[in-house]
Amino acid sequence: MSAGIYTEDALVQKTTADYLEQHLGWQSVYAYNAENFGPDGLLGRNSDREMVLTRPLRSKLVDLNPGLPDAAYDEAVRQIAATSAAQTLPATNREKYALIRDGVPIAFRNHKDERVRQRLRVFDFAEPAKNDFLCVRELWIRGDIYHKRADIVGFVNGLPLLFMELKNVNKNIRAAYDGNFKDYKDTVPHLFHHNAFVILANGIDAKIGSVTSRFEHFHDWKRLAEDAPGVVDMETLLKGVCDKTQFMDLLENFILFDDSAGEPKKILARNHQFLGVNRAVDAVRDRDRRDGKLGVFWHTQGAGKSYSMVLFTRKVHRKLGGNFTFLVLTDRDDLDTQIYKTFAGCGVADNDRDPCRASSGDHLKRLLGRRKSHIFSLIQKFHRDVTPDDPYTHRDDVIVITDEAHRTQYGTLALNMRNALPNAAYDISRIDFDRLRKEFERSPRKRTTVQNLKQAIEDRLQRLLRQNPLRTDFQRHYEEIVADYNREKDRVAIEQTFEDLLRFVDEMNDEESRAVREGLDEESLAVFDLLKKPDLSAKEIERIKSVAVALLQTLKAEKLRIQHWRDKEATRDAVRLAIRDFLWDDATGLPVNRYNEDDVKARAEDVYAHVFHVYPSVPSPYYQAQATA
């Protein structure tokens, strides 16, 4: 969809409709001065006041809910199409969305004359292609006073879910918002009663928002996949939003209504939320293979972290079923309150009706035993020491959502948490350091940004150090950066420190990916680092990698599984001896021609000290704390 194609508004409109039809499988019709009314008309409307296409709607209701009396389908159509002048547009839109997502509640008499209550499905969310997608160009809509013509309205199963206002390529899409969208909401509000998505575009640029969005809250759709390069253009947005599978997923799982600020707002997930939440949901499906490590959800400040949490928990409950409990943890009262209010405002939690906010450690333990859908707590509630043999619960359907940017996550409280919830899965939210540079350039509070970045780095650095004792050079480098910063805090020094910290983050990123490059996991990498020595051949390095993996597997299979093995001299000595014997053995151990007896003894002691530190139990809480994608 290149800029050269578009020379006027009508051509932008036609090319967009053709793209929907030819590339994304929508049907497309041109309604301007071509629509005839009546049951057999172009769209089946009785007049241009109607915004619901009852002909395809009723047909789809019958397909999705077969075998019911005609009166049942008639009642469902009536509820979907009905409007009330007394309601605000956001209230009506919210009411219609409930019918769209959850079905239409009706009562009817069956063939036995029994009164039956049932919800009729309006869409096939499981098989998106089985829904009817229709793009209508130049659709006339009559309001109480005014007569308006919409560029493109996208109907799915007869409901006007998509509104597109298109401008000439030379015009800023702000004109589509100020000059058309706002006007249509005032003059023909029923156009938006069922609306899910509003797209403003000019053939090159495009943004998407909701019926309540201010222009600054309309957003780009840059990526079709997490690892895809970001491209801000109209084609990317159309592929990302109007593809039938994507469209139905967004409709079903990525729309919220939030009352937390008093006035209801309709929230549509942003691109990064859609991709990140779906990745996290896939990780929950695959959590057994991933050993409970669900992944990392990257965020910048103001990127809607609380909404991402709501979308994630809601989609898991809806699509995966089961009795999942989501434990949402922070380490500050204000964050805990903010996140809870978002969940409550979106109708997902209500502490007054169904207590879900832990007031103490004991209360938290009781809540975990009651199969709540959501629990909110400070990680400080895990202040009591918890041993692995006496957890709060053995449930494997508890998912802990926490924030990696809290330094408490890797201390005693975190260890207690993981001992209390040994079978839980963990989802972590982190700061996107790459995007932080752009924020820093615009920020008037650069010193605060540096302090926040320092804290996030310190948290991450502590995890790296706990997992591998040979990473102390990272600690020294970081301390040098901080020392330079503390000596002089003028503007130049602050900006230099920020750049130094970002380079340091790159070094940590490289270190965190080293295990993958070496063909190892983090646990085996730490042992490998302790065993290797300078000037080894490639063949010898591969041998030592194999030794590290096999040694760790041998220890974890038996010796380290003994409860409280570190507390008894006999078990400690058994672990130390097992390590030394394994490394000395000609068949399993280190290359004989490169490691003498003293080498083996020294490395056996290093490995023992490391194992003693990070394996109080199996699996190790130090590696469980790292949730990597």
mmCIF file of N, CA, C and O in Angstrom, residues 18 100 183 216 294 302 404 483 508 556 562:
data_model
loop_
_atom_site.group_PDB
_atom_site.id
_atom_site.type_symbol
_atom_site.label_atom_id
_atom_site.label_comp_id
_atom_site.label_asym_id
_atom_site.label_seq_id
_atom_site.Cartn_x
_atom_site.Cartn_y
_atom_site.Cartn_z
ATOM 1 N N ASP A 18 -10.529 -2.735 -1.111
ATOM 2 C CA ASP A 18 -9.987 -3.814 -1.944
ATOM 3 C C ASP A 18 -8.996 -4.655 -1.158
ATOM 4 O O ASP A 18 -8.938 -5.879 -1.323
ATOM 5 N N ILE A 100 -22.322 -9.064 22.776
ATOM 6 C CA ILE A 100 -21.391 -9.532 21.752
ATOM 7 C C ILE A 100 -20.468 -10.613 22.301
ATOM 8 O O ILE A 100 -20.267 -11.663 21.682
ATOM 9 N N ASP A 183 -17.739 14.532 15.132
ATOM 10 C CA ASP A 183 -19.020 14.991 14.599
ATOM 11 C C ASP A 183 -20.013 13.840 14.502
ATOM 12 O O ASP A 183 -21.194 13.975 14.874
ATOM 13 N N GLU A 216 -5.075 11.521 21.429
ATOM 14 C CA GLU A 216 -3.745 11.121 21.880
ATOM 15 C C GLU A 216 -3.706 9.672 22.355
ATOM 16 O O GLU A 216 -2.625 9.100 22.541
ATOM 17 N N LEU A 294 6.770 -18.584 33.092
ATOM 18 C CA LEU A 294 5.842 -18.125 32.071
ATOM 19 C C LEU A 294 6.433 -17.096 31.135
ATOM 20 O O LEU A 294 5.951 -16.914 30.027
ATOM 21 N N GLY A 302 3.848 4.006 31.939
ATOM 22 C CA GLY A 302 2.709 4.546 31.226
ATOM 23 C C GLY A 302 2.234 3.679 30.087
ATOM 24 O O GLY A 302 1.421 4.094 29.278
ATOM 25 N N GLU A 404 9.591 -7.422 38.120
ATOM 26 C CA GLU A 404 11.010 -7.670 38.278
ATOM 27 C C GLU A 404 11.767 -6.437 38.738
ATOM 28 O O GLU A 404 12.867 -6.532 39.244
ATOM 29 N N ALA A 483 30.109 5.275 41.149
ATOM 30 C CA ALA A 483 31.085 6.136 41.827
ATOM 31 C C ALA A 483 31.346 7.404 41.013
ATOM 32 O O ALA A 483 31.397 8.517 41.547
ATOM 33 N N MET A 508 24.771 -6.777 30.213
ATOM 34 C CA MET A 508 23.999 -7.768 30.962
ATOM 35 C C MET A 508 23.117 -8.594 30.030
ATOM 36 O O MET A 508 22.948 -9.804 30.218
ATOM 37 N N LYS A 556 21.278 -33.331 41.229
ATOM 38 C CA LYS A 556 19.855 -32.979 41.392
ATOM 39 C C LYS A 556 18.967 -34.218 41.446
ATOM 40 O O LYS A 556 17.871 -34.178 42.012
ATOM 41 N N ILE A 562 17.660 -34.480 49.062
ATOM 42 C CA ILE A 562 17.507 -34.787 50.490
ATOM 43 C C ILE A 562 17.119 -33.503 51.220
ATOM 44 O O ILE A 562 17.798 -32.477 51.107
#
